[in-house]
Coordinates of C-alpha atoms in Angstrom, one line a residue:
Chain A
M1 CA 36.2 -33.1 8.2
F2 CA 35.7 -31.5 11.6
T3 CA 36.8 -33.5 14.5
P4 CA 34.2 -33.9 17.3
K5 CA 36.3 -31.5 19.4
V6 CA 36.2 -28.7 16.8
A7 CA 32.5 -29.2 16.3
A8 CA 31.9 -28.8 20.0
L9 CA 34.0 -25.6 20.1
T10 CA 32.1 -24.2 17.1
A11 CA 28.8 -24.9 18.9
V12 CA 30.1 -22.9 21.9
I13 CA 31.0 -20.0 19.8
A14 CA 27.7 -20.0 18.0
L15 CA 25.9 -20.0 21.3
A16 CA 28.0 -17.2 22.6
S17 CA 27.4 -15.0 19.6
A18 CA 23.6 -15.7 19.7
G19 CA 23.7 -14.6 23.3
A20 CA 25.4 -11.4 22.4
F21 CA 22.8 -10.7 19.7
A22 CA 19.9 -11.3 22.0
E23 CA 21.3 -8.6 24.3
G24 CA 21.5 -6.0 21.6
P25 CA 23.9 -3.0 21.6
N26 CA 21.8 -1.2 24.2
L27 CA 22.0 2.1 22.4
G28 CA 18.5 3.3 23.2
K29 CA 18.7 6.3 25.5
P30 CA 16.4 6.3 28.5
V31 CA 13.9 9.2 28.3
S32 CA 11.5 10.6 30.9
S33 CA 7.8 11.0 30.4
G34 CA 8.4 14.8 30.7
D35 CA 10.8 14.7 27.8
I36 CA 8.2 12.8 25.7
A37 CA 5.3 14.9 26.7
S38 CA 5.1 17.2 23.7
W39 CA 5.1 14.2 21.3
D40 CA 2.8 12.1 23.4
I41 CA -0.5 13.3 21.9
S42 CA -2.3 10.0 21.5
I43 CA -5.9 10.0 22.6
M44 CA -7.8 6.8 23.3
P45 CA -11.4 6.3 22.5
D46 CA -12.3 6.4 26.2
G47 CA -10.8 9.9 26.4
T48 CA -7.4 8.9 28.0
G49 CA -4.9 11.4 26.8
L50 CA -7.3 14.3 26.2
P51 CA -5.6 17.6 27.3
P52 CA -6.9 20.2 29.7
G53 CA -9.0 23.0 28.2
S54 CA -12.5 23.5 26.9
G55 CA -14.6 25.2 24.3
T56 CA -18.2 25.9 23.2
P57 CA -19.9 25.9 19.8
A58 CA -20.1 29.7 19.8
Q59 CA -16.4 30.0 20.4
G60 CA -15.8 27.4 17.8
A61 CA -17.9 29.1 15.1
R62 CA -15.5 32.1 15.0
I63 CA -12.4 29.8 14.8
Y64 CA -14.0 27.6 12.2
A65 CA -14.8 30.7 10.0
E66 CA -11.2 31.9 10.2
R67 CA -9.2 28.6 10.1
C68 CA -11.4 25.9 8.5
A69 CA -14.0 27.4 6.2
A70 CA -11.7 28.1 3.3
C71 CA -11.4 24.4 2.6
H72 CA -14.3 22.8 4.3
G73 CA -16.9 25.4 3.3
E74 CA -18.8 28.0 5.3
K75 CA -21.2 25.5 6.8
G76 CA -18.9 22.5 6.8
E77 CA -20.3 21.2 3.5
G78 CA -16.8 20.3 2.4
R79 CA -15.5 19.9 -1.2
P80 CA -15.1 16.1 -1.4
P81 CA -13.1 14.1 -1.9
A82 CA -10.1 16.2 -0.9
Y83 CA -11.8 18.4 1.7
S84 CA -14.2 16.3 3.7
R85 CA -17.7 17.3 4.6
L86 CA -17.8 18.0 8.3
V87 CA -21.5 18.7 8.8
G88 CA -24.5 16.6 7.7
G89 CA -24.6 13.5 5.5
G90 CA -27.7 11.4 5.4
P91 CA -27.9 7.7 6.0
I92 CA -25.3 5.8 4.1
S93 CA -26.9 4.3 0.9
S94 CA -24.1 2.7 -0.9
V95 CA -20.6 1.3 -0.5
N96 CA -19.0 4.6 -1.6
A97 CA -16.7 6.1 1.0
A98 CA -17.7 9.6 -0.2
E99 CA -20.8 9.2 1.9
K100 CA -18.9 8.8 5.2
T101 CA -19.3 11.7 7.5
I102 CA -18.8 12.5 11.2
A103 CA -22.6 12.3 11.8
N104 CA -23.1 9.0 10.0
F105 CA -19.9 7.1 10.3
Y106 CA -17.2 8.0 12.9
P107 CA -17.6 5.6 15.9
Y108 CA -15.8 7.8 18.4
A109 CA -15.9 11.5 19.2
T110 CA -12.2 11.4 20.3
T111 CA -11.1 10.7 16.8
V112 CA -12.3 14.1 15.6
F113 CA -10.4 15.9 18.3
D114 CA -7.3 13.8 17.7
F115 CA -7.2 14.4 14.0
I116 CA -7.9 18.1 14.1
R117 CA -5.3 18.6 16.9
R118 CA -2.5 16.6 15.1
A119 CA -3.2 17.5 11.4
M120 CA -5.3 20.6 11.0
P121 CA -5.4 23.2 9.6
W122 CA -3.6 21.5 6.7
A123 CA -1.1 24.2 6.1
Q124 CA -0.4 25.0 9.8
P125 CA -0.9 21.8 11.8
R126 CA -0.7 22.1 15.6
S127 CA -1.2 25.9 15.4
L128 CA -4.5 25.7 17.3
T129 CA -4.5 25.8 21.1
N130 CA -6.2 23.0 23.0
D131 CA -9.1 25.4 23.8
E132 CA -9.4 26.2 20.1
V133 CA -9.5 22.5 19.2
Y134 CA -12.2 21.8 21.8
S135 CA -14.1 24.8 20.5
V136 CA -14.0 23.8 16.8
V137 CA -15.0 20.2 17.8
A138 CA -17.9 21.7 19.8
Y139 CA -19.0 23.8 16.8
I140 CA -18.8 20.8 14.4
F141 CA -20.6 18.5 16.8
A142 CA -23.4 21.1 17.5
E143 CA -23.9 21.7 13.7
N144 CA -24.3 17.9 13.4
K145 CA -26.8 18.0 16.3
L146 CA -24.6 15.6 18.2
I147 CA -24.5 18.1 21.2
G148 CA -26.6 21.1 22.2
E149 CA -25.9 24.7 21.2
S150 CA -24.3 25.6 24.5
D151 CA -22.7 22.3 25.5
V152 CA -19.1 22.6 26.6
M153 CA -16.5 20.2 25.3
N154 CA -13.7 19.2 27.6
A155 CA -11.8 16.0 28.6
Q156 CA -14.8 14.8 30.6
T157 CA -17.7 15.6 28.2
L158 CA -16.1 14.9 24.8
P159 CA -15.7 11.1 25.1
K160 CA -19.3 10.8 26.2
V161 CA -20.7 12.3 23.0
H162 CA -22.9 9.6 21.5
M163 CA -21.8 8.8 17.9
P164 CA -24.8 7.3 16.0
N165 CA -22.7 4.8 14.1
R166 CA -20.8 3.5 17.2
N167 CA -22.0 -0.1 16.7
G168 CA -21.8 0.0 12.9
F169 CA -18.5 -2.0 12.6
V170 CA -17.4 -5.6 12.3
A171 CA -13.8 -6.7 12.7
R172 CA -12.6 -8.3 9.4
F173 CA -10.1 -10.7 10.9
P174 CA -10.8 -10.8 14.7
E175 CA -8.2 -13.5 15.2
R176 CA -5.5 -11.1 14.2
M177 CA -6.3 -8.6 17.0
Chain B
M1 CA -3.7 -14.2 -49.7
Q2 CA -1.2 -17.0 -49.9
R3 CA 0.5 -17.8 -46.6
P4 CA 4.3 -17.9 -46.6
P5 CA 5.8 -21.4 -46.1
R6 CA 6.2 -22.4 -42.5
S7 CA 9.7 -22.4 -41.1
Q8 CA 11.3 -25.3 -39.2
S9 CA 10.9 -23.4 -35.9
Q10 CA 7.2 -22.7 -36.6
R11 CA 6.6 -26.4 -37.3
E12 CA 8.3 -27.3 -34.0
L13 CA 6.0 -24.8 -32.2
D14 CA 3.0 -26.3 -33.7
K15 CA 3.8 -29.5 -31.8
V16 CA 3.7 -27.8 -28.4
E17 CA 0.5 -28.9 -26.8
A18 CA -2.2 -26.5 -25.9
A19 CA -2.7 -26.1 -22.1
A20 CA -6.0 -24.3 -22.3
G21 CA -8.4 -22.8 -24.8
N22 CA -7.8 -20.0 -27.3
G23 CA -4.0 -20.6 -27.7
L24 CA -2.6 -21.0 -24.2
L25 CA 0.4 -23.3 -24.3
D26 CA 2.0 -25.4 -21.6
R27 CA 4.1 -23.2 -19.2
R28 CA 7.1 -25.4 -19.9
A29 CA 6.9 -24.7 -23.7
F30 CA 9.6 -22.0 -23.6
L31 CA 12.0 -24.4 -22.0
R32 CA 11.2 -27.3 -24.3
G33 CA 10.9 -25.2 -27.5
G34 CA 14.3 -23.7 -26.8
A35 CA 15.7 -21.5 -29.5
A36 CA 12.7 -22.0 -31.7
M37 CA 10.4 -20.5 -29.1
A38 CA 12.8 -17.6 -28.4
V39 CA 12.9 -16.6 -32.0
A40 CA 9.1 -16.9 -32.4
V41 CA 8.0 -14.7 -29.5
T42 CA 6.4 -11.5 -30.6
G43 CA 6.6 -8.2 -28.8
Y44 CA 3.6 -6.2 -27.7
A45 CA 4.4 -2.6 -28.5
T46 CA 7.6 -2.5 -30.4
A47 CA 7.7 -2.4 -34.2
K48 CA 8.1 -5.6 -36.1
S49 CA 11.6 -6.4 -37.0
A50 CA 12.5 -6.0 -40.6
A51 CA 12.9 -9.2 -42.5
A52 CA 16.4 -8.4 -43.8
E53 CA 18.6 -5.5 -42.6
T54 CA 22.2 -4.7 -43.4
L55 CA 23.9 -4.3 -40.1
K56 CA 26.2 -1.3 -39.7
D57 CA 28.0 0.6 -36.9
E58 CA 26.0 3.4 -35.3
S59 CA 27.7 6.6 -34.1
W60 CA 27.9 5.4 -30.5
S61 CA 30.1 2.5 -31.7
L62 CA 32.5 4.8 -33.4
E63 CA 33.6 7.1 -30.6
P64 CA 34.1 6.9 -26.8
G65 CA 30.9 7.6 -24.8
G66 CA 30.0 9.9 -21.9
V67 CA 31.3 10.3 -18.4
S68 CA 30.1 8.1 -15.5
Q69 CA 28.0 10.0 -13.0
P70 CA 28.3 9.6 -9.2
Y71 CA 24.6 8.5 -9.1
E72 CA 23.7 7.1 -12.5
K73 CA 20.6 8.2 -14.3
R74 CA 18.7 5.9 -16.7
S75 CA 19.1 6.2 -20.4
R76 CA 17.5 9.3 -21.9
F77 CA 15.4 6.9 -24.0
E78 CA 13.7 5.6 -20.8
E79 CA 12.6 9.0 -19.5
K80 CA 9.0 8.4 -20.2
V81 CA 8.9 5.5 -17.8
N82 CA 7.4 7.3 -14.9
R83 CA 4.9 7.3 -12.1
T84 CA 1.6 9.1 -12.7
L85 CA 0.8 11.8 -10.2
S86 CA -2.6 12.6 -8.8
N87 CA -1.6 16.1 -7.5
P88 CA 1.4 17.2 -9.5
N89 CA 1.2 20.9 -8.3
G90 CA 1.2 20.0 -4.7
E91 CA -2.2 21.4 -3.9
P92 CA -3.2 21.2 -0.2
R93 CA -4.4 17.6 -0.3
T94 CA -3.0 14.0 -0.6
Q95 CA -0.5 13.2 -3.3
H96 CA -0.5 9.7 -5.0
A97 CA 2.2 8.4 -7.3
R98 CA 1.4 5.2 -9.2
T99 CA 3.9 2.5 -10.3
P100 CA 4.0 1.9 -14.1
H101 CA 3.7 -1.9 -14.0
Q102 CA 3.2 -2.2 -17.7
L103 CA 6.6 -0.7 -18.3
L104 CA 8.5 -2.8 -15.8
N105 CA 9.4 -6.5 -15.5
G106 CA 10.7 -8.9 -12.9
T107 CA 9.6 -8.4 -9.3
I108 CA 11.6 -5.5 -7.8
T109 CA 10.2 -2.0 -8.2
P110 CA 13.0 0.6 -8.7
N111 CA 13.1 3.1 -5.9
G112 CA 12.2 6.1 -8.1
L113 CA 9.1 4.2 -9.4
H114 CA 7.9 2.7 -6.1
F115 CA 4.4 4.0 -5.4
T116 CA 3.9 6.6 -2.7
I117 CA 1.0 8.3 -1.1
N118 CA 1.7 11.3 1.1
H119 CA -1.0 13.1 3.1
G120 CA 1.0 16.1 4.1
G121 CA 3.6 16.5 1.3
L122 CA 7.2 15.2 1.5
P123 CA 9.0 16.2 4.7
D124 CA 12.6 17.2 4.3
I125 CA 14.0 15.3 7.3
D126 CA 17.5 15.9 8.6
P127 CA 18.5 12.3 9.6
D128 CA 20.8 13.6 12.4
K129 CA 17.9 15.3 14.1
H130 CA 15.3 12.6 13.6
R131 CA 14.4 10.6 16.7
L132 CA 12.4 7.4 17.3
V133 CA 10.9 7.1 20.7
I134 CA 9.4 3.8 22.1
H135 CA 7.3 4.3 25.2
G136 CA 3.9 3.6 26.8
L137 CA 3.5 0.1 28.3
V138 CA 7.2 -0.7 28.3
K139 CA 9.6 -1.2 31.2
Q140 CA 12.0 1.5 30.1
P141 CA 11.1 4.2 27.5
L142 CA 14.0 4.7 25.0
V143 CA 14.9 7.1 22.3
F144 CA 16.9 6.1 19.3
T145 CA 18.9 8.0 16.6
L146 CA 19.4 6.8 13.1
D147 CA 23.1 6.3 13.9
S148 CA 22.3 4.1 16.9
L149 CA 19.7 2.0 15.0
S150 CA 22.3 1.5 12.3
R151 CA 24.4 -0.5 14.8
Y152 CA 21.6 -3.0 15.6
P153 CA 21.5 -6.5 14.0
M154 CA 19.6 -6.1 10.8
V155 CA 17.4 -8.2 8.6
S156 CA 16.6 -7.9 4.9
R157 CA 13.5 -9.1 3.2
M158 CA 11.6 -8.7 0.0
T159 CA 8.1 -7.5 0.5
F160 CA 5.4 -5.7 -1.4
V161 CA 3.7 -2.7 0.0
E162 CA 0.1 -2.1 -1.2
C163 CA -2.3 0.7 -0.5
G164 CA -5.5 -0.5 0.9
G165 CA -7.2 1.4 -1.8
N166 CA -5.3 -0.1 -4.7
S167 CA -7.5 -1.5 -7.5
A168 CA -10.4 0.7 -6.2
P169 CA -11.4 1.7 -9.8
M170 CA -12.8 -1.9 -10.1
F171 CA -15.6 -1.0 -7.6
S172 CA -17.1 0.8 -10.6
P173 CA -20.2 -0.9 -12.1
Q174 CA -18.7 -0.4 -15.6
P175 CA -15.1 -1.3 -16.4
I176 CA -13.1 1.9 -16.4
Q177 CA -10.8 2.1 -19.5
A178 CA -7.6 2.8 -17.5
S179 CA -4.1 1.2 -17.6
V180 CA -2.8 -1.3 -15.1
Q181 CA -0.9 1.6 -13.7
A182 CA -4.1 3.5 -13.0
I183 CA -5.9 0.5 -11.6
H184 CA -3.2 -1.4 -9.7
G185 CA -0.3 1.1 -9.5
L186 CA -0.6 1.6 -5.7
A187 CA 1.4 -1.6 -5.1
S188 CA 5.1 -2.1 -5.4
C189 CA 7.8 -4.5 -4.2
A190 CA 11.3 -3.9 -2.8
E191 CA 14.0 -5.4 -0.6
W192 CA 13.8 -3.7 2.8
T193 CA 16.6 -3.7 5.4
G194 CA 16.3 -2.6 8.9
V195 CA 15.9 -3.6 12.6
R196 CA 13.2 -5.9 13.8
V197 CA 10.6 -4.1 16.0
S198 CA 11.0 -7.1 18.4
T199 CA 14.7 -6.4 18.7
L200 CA 14.0 -2.9 20.0
L201 CA 11.2 -4.1 22.3
D202 CA 13.6 -6.6 23.8
E203 CA 15.5 -3.5 24.9
T204 CA 12.6 -1.5 26.2
G205 CA 10.9 -4.5 27.8
I206 CA 7.1 -5.0 27.5
D207 CA 4.5 -4.4 30.2
P208 CA 2.2 -7.5 30.1
K209 CA -0.8 -5.2 29.7
A210 CA 0.4 -4.0 26.3
K211 CA -1.8 -5.4 23.4
W212 CA -1.5 -2.7 20.7
V213 CA 1.1 -0.3 19.4
I214 CA 0.4 3.2 18.1
A215 CA 2.8 4.2 15.3
E216 CA 3.3 7.8 14.4
G217 CA 5.2 9.6 11.7
A218 CA 7.1 12.9 11.7
D219 CA 5.2 14.3 8.7
S220 CA 3.0 17.3 9.1
P221 CA -0.2 15.4 9.9
L222 CA 1.7 13.1 12.3
L223 CA 0.1 10.2 10.5
S224 CA -0.9 7.7 13.2
R225 CA -2.1 4.0 13.0
S226 CA -2.5 1.3 15.6
F227 CA -1.4 -2.3 15.1
P228 CA -1.6 -5.4 17.3
L229 CA 1.6 -6.0 19.4
S230 CA 1.5 -9.6 18.0
K231 CA 2.4 -8.3 14.6
G232 CA 5.1 -6.1 16.1
L233 CA 6.6 -9.3 17.7
D234 CA 6.2 -11.3 14.5
D235 CA 7.8 -9.8 11.3
A236 CA 7.5 -6.0 11.8
M237 CA 10.6 -4.0 11.0
V238 CA 11.9 -0.4 11.3
A239 CA 13.2 -0.2 7.7
L240 CA 16.2 2.0 7.0
Y241 CA 17.1 0.8 3.5
Q242 CA 15.1 0.2 0.3
N243 CA 16.7 -1.9 -2.4
G244 CA 20.1 -1.4 -0.8
E245 CA 20.0 2.4 -0.4
R246 CA 18.5 4.6 2.2
L247 CA 14.7 5.0 2.0
M248 CA 13.4 7.4 -0.6
P249 CA 11.8 10.5 0.9
G250 CA 8.4 9.5 -0.4
N251 CA 8.8 6.1 1.3
G252 CA 9.6 7.5 4.7
Y253 CA 13.2 8.7 4.9
P254 CA 15.0 8.1 7.2
M255 CA 12.9 5.3 8.7
R256 CA 9.5 3.7 8.3
L257 CA 7.5 1.0 9.9
L258 CA 7.2 -2.1 7.7
L259 CA 4.3 -4.5 8.5
P260 CA 4.8 -7.1 5.7
G261 CA 1.6 -8.0 4.0
W262 CA -0.5 -5.4 5.7
E263 CA -2.3 -2.3 4.4
G264 CA 0.1 0.3 3.1
N265 CA -1.1 3.1 5.3
M266 CA -0.2 1.1 8.4
N267 CA 3.4 1.0 7.3
V268 CA 3.9 4.4 8.9
K269 CA 6.6 6.5 7.2
F270 CA 9.0 9.0 8.8
L271 CA 8.5 6.9 11.9
R272 CA 9.1 8.8 15.1
R273 CA 7.1 7.2 17.8
L274 CA 5.9 3.7 18.9
K275 CA 3.6 3.7 21.9
L276 CA 2.6 0.5 23.5
V277 CA -1.0 0.6 24.7
D278 CA -3.8 -1.7 25.8
Q279 CA -6.3 -0.8 23.0
P280 CA -6.3 0.7 19.5
A281 CA -6.3 4.6 19.4
M282 CA -9.1 4.6 16.8
S283 CA -7.2 7.2 14.8
M284 CA -8.9 8.9 11.8
Y285 CA -7.3 6.5 9.3
E286 CA -8.4 3.4 11.2
S287 CA -11.8 4.4 12.3
R288 CA -12.9 6.4 9.2
T289 CA -10.7 6.2 6.1
Y290 CA -9.7 2.5 6.2
A291 CA -13.0 1.1 7.5
Q292 CA -14.7 -0.3 4.4
L293 CA -18.5 0.1 3.8
L294 CA -20.4 -3.1 3.2
P295 CA -23.6 -3.6 1.2
D296 CA -25.6 -4.1 4.5
G297 CA -24.6 -0.7 5.8
K298 CA -22.0 -2.0 8.3
A299 CA -18.3 -1.4 7.8
Y300 CA -15.2 -3.6 8.2
Q301 CA -12.8 -2.4 10.8
F302 CA -9.1 -3.4 11.1
Y303 CA -8.9 -5.2 7.8
F304 CA -5.1 -5.1 7.9
L305 CA -4.4 -7.9 5.4
Q306 CA -3.7 -7.4 1.7
E307 CA -5.3 -10.5 0.3
V308 CA -4.1 -12.7 -2.6
K309 CA -4.1 -10.8 -5.9
S310 CA -2.7 -11.0 -9.4
F311 CA -2.9 -9.0 -12.5
I312 CA -1.5 -9.3 -16.0
T313 CA 0.9 -6.5 -16.9
H314 CA 1.8 -7.8 -20.4
P315 CA -0.4 -7.4 -22.4
S316 CA -2.5 -4.8 -20.7
L317 CA -4.6 -1.7 -21.7
G318 CA -2.6 0.8 -23.7
M319 CA -0.4 -1.9 -25.4
A320 CA -1.0 -3.0 -29.0
M321 CA -0.6 -6.6 -30.2
Q322 CA 1.8 -6.9 -33.2
G323 CA -0.2 -9.4 -35.2
P324 CA -0.9 -13.1 -34.7
G325 CA 1.9 -15.2 -33.2
L326 CA 3.5 -16.4 -30.0
Y327 CA 3.4 -14.0 -27.0
E328 CA 4.3 -14.3 -23.4
I329 CA 1.6 -13.3 -21.0
S330 CA 3.2 -12.0 -17.8
G331 CA 2.1 -10.3 -14.6
V332 CA 2.6 -10.2 -10.9
A333 CA 0.9 -12.1 -8.0
Y334 CA 1.2 -11.5 -4.3
S335 CA -0.5 -12.3 -1.0
G336 CA -0.2 -10.8 2.5
N337 CA -0.7 -14.4 3.7
G338 CA 2.6 -15.8 2.5
R339 CA 3.9 -17.3 -0.7
I340 CA 2.0 -17.6 -4.0
A341 CA 1.2 -21.2 -4.5
R342 CA -0.2 -21.2 -8.1
V343 CA -1.3 -18.8 -10.8
M344 CA -3.7 -19.9 -13.5
V345 CA -4.1 -17.9 -16.8
S346 CA -7.1 -17.9 -19.1
A347 CA -7.4 -16.6 -22.7
D348 CA -11.1 -17.3 -23.0
G349 CA -12.5 -15.2 -20.2
G350 CA -12.2 -17.9 -17.6
K351 CA -13.8 -20.9 -19.4
T352 CA -10.5 -22.8 -19.5
W353 CA -7.3 -22.3 -17.5
A354 CA -3.6 -23.1 -17.9
Q355 CA -1.0 -23.0 -15.2
A356 CA 1.5 -20.2 -15.4
A357 CA 5.2 -20.6 -14.6
L358 CA 6.3 -18.9 -11.4
Q359 CA 9.7 -17.2 -11.5
E360 CA 11.9 -18.4 -8.6
P361 CA 12.5 -17.5 -5.9
V362 CA 8.9 -17.4 -4.8
L363 CA 9.0 -15.3 -1.6
S364 CA 6.5 -14.8 1.2
K365 CA 4.5 -11.5 0.9
S366 CA 6.4 -10.5 -2.2
F367 CA 5.7 -10.0 -5.9
T368 CA 5.9 -13.2 -7.8
R369 CA 6.3 -12.9 -11.6
F370 CA 4.2 -15.4 -13.5
R371 CA 4.5 -16.1 -17.2
A372 CA 2.6 -18.2 -19.7
P373 CA 3.2 -18.8 -23.4
W374 CA 0.3 -17.9 -25.6
R375 CA -0.3 -18.3 -29.3
W376 CA -2.7 -15.5 -30.4
D377 CA -4.6 -16.4 -33.5
G378 CA -5.6 -12.8 -34.2
G379 CA -9.1 -13.3 -32.9
P380 CA -10.9 -12.0 -29.8
A381 CA -9.6 -13.1 -26.5
V382 CA -10.1 -12.2 -22.8
L383 CA -7.0 -12.6 -20.7
Q384 CA -7.3 -13.3 -17.0
S385 CA -5.0 -14.4 -14.2
R386 CA -6.0 -16.0 -10.9
A387 CA -3.7 -16.6 -7.9
W388 CA -3.7 -18.9 -5.0
D389 CA -1.6 -18.5 -1.9
E390 CA 0.0 -21.1 0.3
A391 CA -2.7 -20.6 3.0
G392 CA -5.2 -21.9 0.4
N393 CA -6.8 -18.5 -0.3
V394 CA -7.9 -18.0 -3.9
Q395 CA -8.4 -14.7 -5.8
P396 CA -12.1 -14.3 -6.4
T397 CA -13.8 -13.5 -9.7
R398 CA -15.2 -10.0 -9.9
A399 CA -18.7 -11.3 -9.7
E400 CA -17.9 -13.2 -6.5
F401 CA -16.2 -10.2 -5.0
V402 CA -18.9 -7.7 -5.7
A403 CA -21.6 -10.1 -4.5
R404 CA -19.9 -9.9 -1.0
R405 CA -18.5 -6.3 -1.1
G406 CA -20.7 -4.4 -3.4
E407 CA -20.0 -1.9 -6.2
T408 CA -20.7 1.8 -6.6
K409 CA -23.9 3.0 -8.2
A410 CA -22.2 5.3 -10.7
V411 CA -18.8 5.2 -12.4
P412 CA -16.4 6.9 -10.0
N413 CA -13.4 9.1 -10.9
V414 CA -10.5 6.8 -11.7
L415 CA -8.5 8.6 -9.0
A416 CA -11.2 8.2 -6.3
F417 CA -11.2 5.6 -3.5
P418 CA -14.9 4.6 -3.2
N419 CA -13.9 1.5 -1.2
Q420 CA -10.8 -0.6 -0.5
H421 CA -9.3 -4.1 -0.3
F422 CA -10.4 -5.0 -3.8
N423 CA -8.6 -8.2 -5.0
S424 CA -10.6 -9.8 -7.7
I425 CA -9.5 -11.1 -11.1
T426 CA -8.7 -8.4 -13.8
S427 CA -9.8 -9.1 -17.4
W428 CA -8.1 -7.6 -20.5
A429 CA -10.1 -8.1 -23.7
I430 CA -8.2 -8.2 -27.0
D431 CA -10.1 -7.5 -30.2
G432 CA -9.4 -8.5 -33.8
K433 CA -7.3 -5.4 -34.2
G434 CA -5.1 -6.3 -31.3
E435 CA -6.3 -3.5 -29.1
V436 CA -6.6 -4.2 -25.3
K437 CA -9.6 -3.1 -23.3
H438 CA -10.6 -3.5 -19.7
V439 CA -13.7 -5.7 -19.3
Y440 CA -15.6 -7.5 -16.6
A441 CA -15.8 -11.2 -17.5

């Protein structure tokens, strides 16, 4: 049996160690935004985070032919399911994800820029300059008739591109967000 | 043909009451029947034991065996127990490796057999050079090494991880004749150990404007997903260990995000960055890939939750019954909502149901093994399992599910992902020859 005195002492020790745990070992090293910059590539749907630079569909056509067409096809027709279709795609007629395209599904233009910049080309990710990414995105958007043939894509114009399926979504569990 | 005389144990078995139609017995029958039941249970795929056999020593009993290895390999007789690979030559596309549920038992998936999906191959990460940075809407951005994280207070928990596209072959309008591994192999369960995300956020501090967290991996596509900060402060973990050892490369070595009960893709592997933000980033995986098309043309967004599911692993397609007799039906059940509350099993395609025994401990957001004794009379049967979770959610029938979510027009490739978050009942039909087929019932 514990005496009341021992029990009280145990409680004090327990509190003390809980306090030490809540503090944590403090081993995280402070880091400046400058030191994070090369990793901080997140882009928000409103365009926050888009880098400087710009590109046109004509510039993008050349880069697309060199860096993208081998997998995604000469005209962006793709080879689904592994190499997605980048151009075209009619109205979605079934629940099959194979029908999803940039033209008929993506709600935000920024997503296309973000994914190409972080992940493409598959074998040499992040080998395109920001100007080249803007150009390729401009080419893909123009081929999809989402922008005009000579529209320039940059941090100001890209987030304003109207994506036809922008309002095609419902949150599954809104209470979790 | 004259039947052999019934043994004492068989006569005892005959007294065990039926719990549902077509031979399902009370789940406690194995306990009550004791030795008689144990003797009578028939295997699915192994040869029938010979009636009388003269026992003798084999060669391995007559000489000392081999040398212990620093990291033990399984018996050479088990080398066929493997994951199935969607892209074995590493072509420039995603690689999937599926867990062989039909060859495993219990609730823990061995590390070498845990499912993996990798969108940019397996990175060969030097743990000493790997960094995790936490920044954005925090009071003090911080960077952590694996060594420093290893000194934080840790937690361990069992949890399943399931790809949002697991079970997708069941969107087919016709049942695809594929194994439980092919249909449900993108779910596995392990004990994960690591540091709570909330512990690390205590140290960075949180700006009150923060509502979401962007997680990013160090793999070649820098895979990126957004999750609500509330999940980060609930049970999210930066996992460093898988079943007691460091993470497997395919599961995110040296560290991964673990969001228990949520879509596999969100459990970002090779985790290198957590950025607190005020809105989701709408990354490709959340705004395109993991947004599920609905029959009305709209699509779900931010599904997150892996809902209550169960499937029978024994017997399942590819196994052969070994003649009439007593069998144990067994499978796994799990829910991203918490614990499994109940599993019912049917042998007559859902007309009647018997309660299955749940293997303790029944843990939240983990595989729960269920078992039910079944006397197969050698005739046609359709086996189903149906799970309930502690939140009261019930696994739908396939008909109920596709009425809400739809199905594809044509039969898709078994490796394709026409849609996601499929959690209906799976049905295995057994014919008079003891062969198992996948059916919709």
